[in-house]
Short mmCIF file of C-alpha atoms in Angstrom, two decimals:
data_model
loop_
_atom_site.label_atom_id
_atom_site.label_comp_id
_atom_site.label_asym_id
_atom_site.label_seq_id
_atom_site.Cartn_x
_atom_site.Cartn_y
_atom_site.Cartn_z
CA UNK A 86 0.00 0.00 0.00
CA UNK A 87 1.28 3.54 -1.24
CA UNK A 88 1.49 6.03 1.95
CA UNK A 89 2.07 10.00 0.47
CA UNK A 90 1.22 13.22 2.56
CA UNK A 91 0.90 14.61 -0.80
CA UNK A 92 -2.83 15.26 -2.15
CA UNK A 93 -2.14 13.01 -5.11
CA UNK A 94 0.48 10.19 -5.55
CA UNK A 95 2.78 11.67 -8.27
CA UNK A 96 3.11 9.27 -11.19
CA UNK A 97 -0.12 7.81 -10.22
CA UNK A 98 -3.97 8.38 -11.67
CA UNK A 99 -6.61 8.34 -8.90
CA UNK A 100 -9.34 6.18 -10.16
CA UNK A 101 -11.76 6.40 -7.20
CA UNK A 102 -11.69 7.90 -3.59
CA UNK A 103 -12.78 5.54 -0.89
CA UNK A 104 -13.50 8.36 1.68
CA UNK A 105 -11.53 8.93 5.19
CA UNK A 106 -9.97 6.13 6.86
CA UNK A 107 -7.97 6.68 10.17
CA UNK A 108 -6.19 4.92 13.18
CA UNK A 109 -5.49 6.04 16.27
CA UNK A 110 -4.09 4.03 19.82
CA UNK A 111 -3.55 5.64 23.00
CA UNK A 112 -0.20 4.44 25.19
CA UNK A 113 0.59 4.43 28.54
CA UNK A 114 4.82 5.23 29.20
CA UNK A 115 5.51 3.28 32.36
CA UNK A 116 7.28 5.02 35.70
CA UNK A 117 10.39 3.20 34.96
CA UNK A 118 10.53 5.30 31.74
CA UNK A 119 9.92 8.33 33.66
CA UNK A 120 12.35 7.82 36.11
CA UNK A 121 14.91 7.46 33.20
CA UNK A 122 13.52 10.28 32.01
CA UNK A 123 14.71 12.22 35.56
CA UNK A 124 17.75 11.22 35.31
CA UNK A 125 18.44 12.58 31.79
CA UNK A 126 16.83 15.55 32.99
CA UNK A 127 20.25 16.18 34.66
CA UNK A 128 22.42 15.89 32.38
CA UNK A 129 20.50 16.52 29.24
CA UNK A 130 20.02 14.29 25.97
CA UNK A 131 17.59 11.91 24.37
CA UNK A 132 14.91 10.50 25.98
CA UNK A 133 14.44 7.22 23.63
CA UNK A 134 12.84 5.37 25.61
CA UNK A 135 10.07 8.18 24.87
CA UNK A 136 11.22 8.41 21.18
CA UNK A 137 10.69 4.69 21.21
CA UNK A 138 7.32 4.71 22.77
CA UNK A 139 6.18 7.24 19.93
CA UNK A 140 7.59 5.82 16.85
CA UNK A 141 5.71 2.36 18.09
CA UNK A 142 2.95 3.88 18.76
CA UNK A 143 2.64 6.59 15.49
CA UNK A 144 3.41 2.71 13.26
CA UNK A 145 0.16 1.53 15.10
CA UNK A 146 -2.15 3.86 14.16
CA UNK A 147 -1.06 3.56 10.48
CA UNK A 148 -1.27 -0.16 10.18
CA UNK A 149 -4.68 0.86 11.44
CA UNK A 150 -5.07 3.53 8.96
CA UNK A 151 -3.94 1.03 6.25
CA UNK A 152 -5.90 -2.01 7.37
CA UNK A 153 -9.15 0.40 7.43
CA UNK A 154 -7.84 1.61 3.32
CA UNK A 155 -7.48 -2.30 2.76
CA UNK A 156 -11.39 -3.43 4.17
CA UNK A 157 -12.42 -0.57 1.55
CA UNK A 158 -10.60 -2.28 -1.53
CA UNK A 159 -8.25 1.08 -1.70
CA UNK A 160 -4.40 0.57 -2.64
CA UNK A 161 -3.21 3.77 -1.46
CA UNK A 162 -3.61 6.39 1.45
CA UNK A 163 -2.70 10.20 0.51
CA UNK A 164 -3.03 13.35 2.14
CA UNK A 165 -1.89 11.67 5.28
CA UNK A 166 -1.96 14.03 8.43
CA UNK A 167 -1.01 12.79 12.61
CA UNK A 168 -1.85 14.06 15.63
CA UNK A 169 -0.79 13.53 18.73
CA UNK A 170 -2.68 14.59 21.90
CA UNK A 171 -2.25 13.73 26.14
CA UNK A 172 -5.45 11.89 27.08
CA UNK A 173 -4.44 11.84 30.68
CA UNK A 174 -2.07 12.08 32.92
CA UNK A 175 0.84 9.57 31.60
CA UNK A 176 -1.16 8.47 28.32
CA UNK A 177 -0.42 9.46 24.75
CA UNK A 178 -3.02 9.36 21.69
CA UNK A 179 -1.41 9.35 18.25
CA UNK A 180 -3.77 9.46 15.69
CA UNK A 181 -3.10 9.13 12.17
CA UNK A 182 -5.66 9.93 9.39
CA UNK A 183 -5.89 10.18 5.24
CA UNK A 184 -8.44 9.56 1.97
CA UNK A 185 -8.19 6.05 0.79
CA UNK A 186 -7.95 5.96 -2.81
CA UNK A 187 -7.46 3.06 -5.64
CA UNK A 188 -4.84 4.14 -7.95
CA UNK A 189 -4.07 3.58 -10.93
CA UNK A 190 -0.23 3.87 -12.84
CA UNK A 191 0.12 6.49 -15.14
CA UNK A 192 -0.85 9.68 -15.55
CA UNK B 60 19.95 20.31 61.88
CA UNK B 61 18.04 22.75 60.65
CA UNK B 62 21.29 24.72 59.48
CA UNK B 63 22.41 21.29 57.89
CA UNK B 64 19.46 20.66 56.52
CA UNK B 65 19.33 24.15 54.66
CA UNK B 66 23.14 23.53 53.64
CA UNK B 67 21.98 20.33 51.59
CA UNK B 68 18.93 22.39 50.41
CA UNK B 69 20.89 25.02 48.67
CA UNK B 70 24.67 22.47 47.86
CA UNK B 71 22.29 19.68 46.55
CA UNK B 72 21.00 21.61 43.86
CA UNK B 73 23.56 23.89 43.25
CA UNK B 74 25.96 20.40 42.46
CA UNK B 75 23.25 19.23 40.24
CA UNK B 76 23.06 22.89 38.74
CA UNK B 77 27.31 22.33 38.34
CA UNK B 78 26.53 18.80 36.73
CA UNK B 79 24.13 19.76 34.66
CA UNK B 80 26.17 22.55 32.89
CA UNK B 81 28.96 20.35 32.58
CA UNK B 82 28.21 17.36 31.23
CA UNK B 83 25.07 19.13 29.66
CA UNK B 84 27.37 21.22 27.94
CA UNK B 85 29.76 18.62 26.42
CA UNK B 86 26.59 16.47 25.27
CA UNK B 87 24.84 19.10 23.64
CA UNK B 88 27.86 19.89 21.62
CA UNK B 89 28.83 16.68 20.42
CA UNK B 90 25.10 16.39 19.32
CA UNK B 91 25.23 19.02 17.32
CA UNK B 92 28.25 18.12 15.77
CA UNK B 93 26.66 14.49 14.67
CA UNK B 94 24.30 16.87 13.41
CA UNK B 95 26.10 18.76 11.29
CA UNK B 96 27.76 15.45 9.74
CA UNK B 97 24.91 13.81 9.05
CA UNK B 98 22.95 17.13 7.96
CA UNK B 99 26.06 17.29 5.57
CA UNK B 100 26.08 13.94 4.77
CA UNK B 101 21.89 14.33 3.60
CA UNK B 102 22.61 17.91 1.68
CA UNK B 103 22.18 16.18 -2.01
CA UNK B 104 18.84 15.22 -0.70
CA UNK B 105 16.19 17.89 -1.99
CA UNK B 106 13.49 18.96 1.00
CA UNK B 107 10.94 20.93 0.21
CA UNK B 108 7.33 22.11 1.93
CA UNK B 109 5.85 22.05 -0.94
CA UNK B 110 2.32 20.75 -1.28
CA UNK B 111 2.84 19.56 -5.09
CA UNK B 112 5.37 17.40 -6.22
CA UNK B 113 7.26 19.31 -9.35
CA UNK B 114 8.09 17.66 -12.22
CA UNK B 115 5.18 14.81 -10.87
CA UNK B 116 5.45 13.15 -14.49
CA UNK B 117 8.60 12.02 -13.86
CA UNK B 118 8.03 10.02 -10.56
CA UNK B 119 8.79 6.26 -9.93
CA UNK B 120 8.31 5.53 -6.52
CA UNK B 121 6.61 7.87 -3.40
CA UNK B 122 5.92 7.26 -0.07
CA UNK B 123 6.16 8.69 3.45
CA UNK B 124 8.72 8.82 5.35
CA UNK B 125 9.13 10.27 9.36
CA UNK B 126 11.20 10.80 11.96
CA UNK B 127 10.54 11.28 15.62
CA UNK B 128 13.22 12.67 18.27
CA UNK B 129 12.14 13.58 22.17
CA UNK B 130 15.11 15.51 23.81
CA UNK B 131 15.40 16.32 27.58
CA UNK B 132 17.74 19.76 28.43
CA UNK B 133 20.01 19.35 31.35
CA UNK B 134 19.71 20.76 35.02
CA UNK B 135 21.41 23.84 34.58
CA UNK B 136 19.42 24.70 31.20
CA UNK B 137 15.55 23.96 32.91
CA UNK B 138 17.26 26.11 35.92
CA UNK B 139 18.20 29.16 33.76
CA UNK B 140 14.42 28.77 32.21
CA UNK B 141 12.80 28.72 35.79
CA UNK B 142 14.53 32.27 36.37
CA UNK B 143 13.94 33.46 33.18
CA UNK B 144 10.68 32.68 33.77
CA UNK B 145 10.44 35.07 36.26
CA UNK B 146 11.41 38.05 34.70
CA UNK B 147 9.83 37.19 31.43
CA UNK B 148 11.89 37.26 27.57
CA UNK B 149 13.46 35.00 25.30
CA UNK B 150 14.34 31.49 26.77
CA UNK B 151 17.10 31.02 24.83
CA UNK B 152 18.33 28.10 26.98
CA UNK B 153 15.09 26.21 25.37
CA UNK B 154 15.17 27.98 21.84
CA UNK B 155 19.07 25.34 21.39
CA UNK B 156 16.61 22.19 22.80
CA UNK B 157 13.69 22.74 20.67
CA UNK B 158 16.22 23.34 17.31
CA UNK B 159 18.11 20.36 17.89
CA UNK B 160 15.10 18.24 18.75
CA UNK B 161 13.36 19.76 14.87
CA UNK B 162 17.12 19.02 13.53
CA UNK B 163 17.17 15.57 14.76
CA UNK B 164 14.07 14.43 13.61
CA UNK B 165 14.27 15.69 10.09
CA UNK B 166 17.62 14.09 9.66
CA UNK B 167 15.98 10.62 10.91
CA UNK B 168 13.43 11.50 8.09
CA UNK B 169 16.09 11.95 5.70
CA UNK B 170 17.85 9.13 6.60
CA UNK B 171 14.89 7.10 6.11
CA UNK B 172 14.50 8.41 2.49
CA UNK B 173 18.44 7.68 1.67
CA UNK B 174 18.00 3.94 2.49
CA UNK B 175 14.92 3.68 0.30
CA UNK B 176 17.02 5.34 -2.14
CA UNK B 177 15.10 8.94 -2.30
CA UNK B 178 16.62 12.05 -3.85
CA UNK B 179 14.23 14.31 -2.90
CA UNK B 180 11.52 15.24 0.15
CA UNK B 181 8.61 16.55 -0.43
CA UNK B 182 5.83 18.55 1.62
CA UNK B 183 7.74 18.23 5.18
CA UNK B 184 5.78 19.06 7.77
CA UNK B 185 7.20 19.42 11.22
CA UNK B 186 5.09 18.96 14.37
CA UNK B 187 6.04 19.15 18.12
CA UNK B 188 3.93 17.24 21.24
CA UNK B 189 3.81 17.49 24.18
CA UNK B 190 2.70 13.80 25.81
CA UNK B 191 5.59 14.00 28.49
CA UNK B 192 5.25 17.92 29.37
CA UNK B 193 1.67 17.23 29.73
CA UNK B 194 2.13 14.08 31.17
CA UNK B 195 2.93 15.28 35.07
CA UNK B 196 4.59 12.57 36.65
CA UNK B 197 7.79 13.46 34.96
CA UNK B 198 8.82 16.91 35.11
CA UNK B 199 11.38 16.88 32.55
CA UNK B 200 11.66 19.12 30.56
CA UNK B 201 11.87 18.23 26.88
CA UNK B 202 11.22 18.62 22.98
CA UNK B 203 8.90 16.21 21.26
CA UNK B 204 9.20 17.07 17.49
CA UNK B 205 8.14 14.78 14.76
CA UNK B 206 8.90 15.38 10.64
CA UNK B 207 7.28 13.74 7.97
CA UNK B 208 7.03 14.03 4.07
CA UNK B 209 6.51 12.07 1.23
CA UNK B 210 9.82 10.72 -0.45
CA UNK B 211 10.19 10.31 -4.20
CA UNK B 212 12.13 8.26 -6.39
CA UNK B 213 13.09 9.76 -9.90
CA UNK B 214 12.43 7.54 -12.66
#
């Protein structure tokens, strides 16, 4: 399946537009994270354990995405746009979102 | 008591104030100097914002790419921004943190287009969160920024 954040897949005719599809998941980071997280807070740096949490979590919600564009018969996603927001206290949402299309090659 | 009690209220964070602008200091700089090597190393890579691939004709292969980087400052830096805080202006102890955290996560973008073979980048869009800020438990304070595009293979 064909992921773009461009309104049209370059290369590509779009044959018919399937409407939205979208995924989202919401994570809890765990206090052993955070406490990591203190620590670097002293010294500076990167938190990957956090970068890790939302680069799992962000592929999630597009094999969501995609396995919505799939049930609808579409071969490609454009247009695709994230968000992330903090539910609660300690809990990420990352929600992804796009237009499921069928494609077809050539312009 | 009491007086050693206020002794290790005022050496305890004044040491982590010391350790924080030390070793703060020497890890923030050899960040940005990966940085600027691998920034280097991505320069024949074309990046644009721009909602339209040019030249779309000519296209072989697109799809999106990302990268994600959440960066924490160091003791002394969140220090200097509590007191600026107080007297109001430019942060500029926060303004290095958030432009290294946008740096880092383009160049993971980038480097995601270079092993799919990509030349160019097209309609970035750069995004910051803030899950852990927001989060309370932890009060570090850090960058969340996120970059994403759609990558394209000439052909």
């Amino acid at each position: 399946m064909i992921l773009v954040n461009t309104e049209s897949v370059p290369g590509h005719r779009i044959v018919e537009t399937k409407g939205l599809v979208q995924g989202n998941t919401i994570r809890a980071k765990h206090v052993g994270r955070d406490i990591a997280a203190g620590f670097k807070n002293l010294i500076g740096g990167e938190l990957s354990g956090y970068t890790e949490l939302l680069t799992e979590s962000r592929r999630q919600a597009i094999e969501r995405m995609m396995a919505q564009a799939q049930q609808l018969g579409a071969n490609a996603v454009v247009n695709v746009r994230f968000t992330t927001s903090s539910v609660t206290q300690g809990a990420a949402e990352l929600y992804a979102y796009g237009t499921a299309v069928v494609l077809e090659q050539g312009e | 008591m009491d007086a050693l009690g206020a002794i290790a209220g005022i050496v305890v964070p004044l040491a982590l104030v010391a350790l924080g602008y030390t070793i703060g200091r020497v890890r923030e700089g050899s960040h940005i100097k990966s940085l600027e090597q691998r920034e280097a190393s991505f320069a024949d890579i074309v990046v644009t914002d721009l909602k339209t691939v040019p030249d779309a004709d000519n296209v072989a292969v697109a799809q999106l790419v990302m990268g994600e980087a959440v960066i924490a400052t160091d003791y002394f830096k969140s220090f200097a921004a509590q007191l600026r805080n107080l007297v109001g202006g430019e942060v500029l102890s926060l303004e290095t943190l958030a432009r290294r955290a946008r740096r880092e996560a383009v160049v993971r973008m980038l480097d995601q287009a270079r092993q799919m073979g990509a030349t160019e980048v097209h309609n970035v869009r750069l995004e910051t969160s803030n899950v852990l800020s927001a989060g309370g438990r932890s009060k570090a304070i850090s960058a969340e920024m996120f970059a994403y595009g759609t990558a394209i293979i000439r052909g």
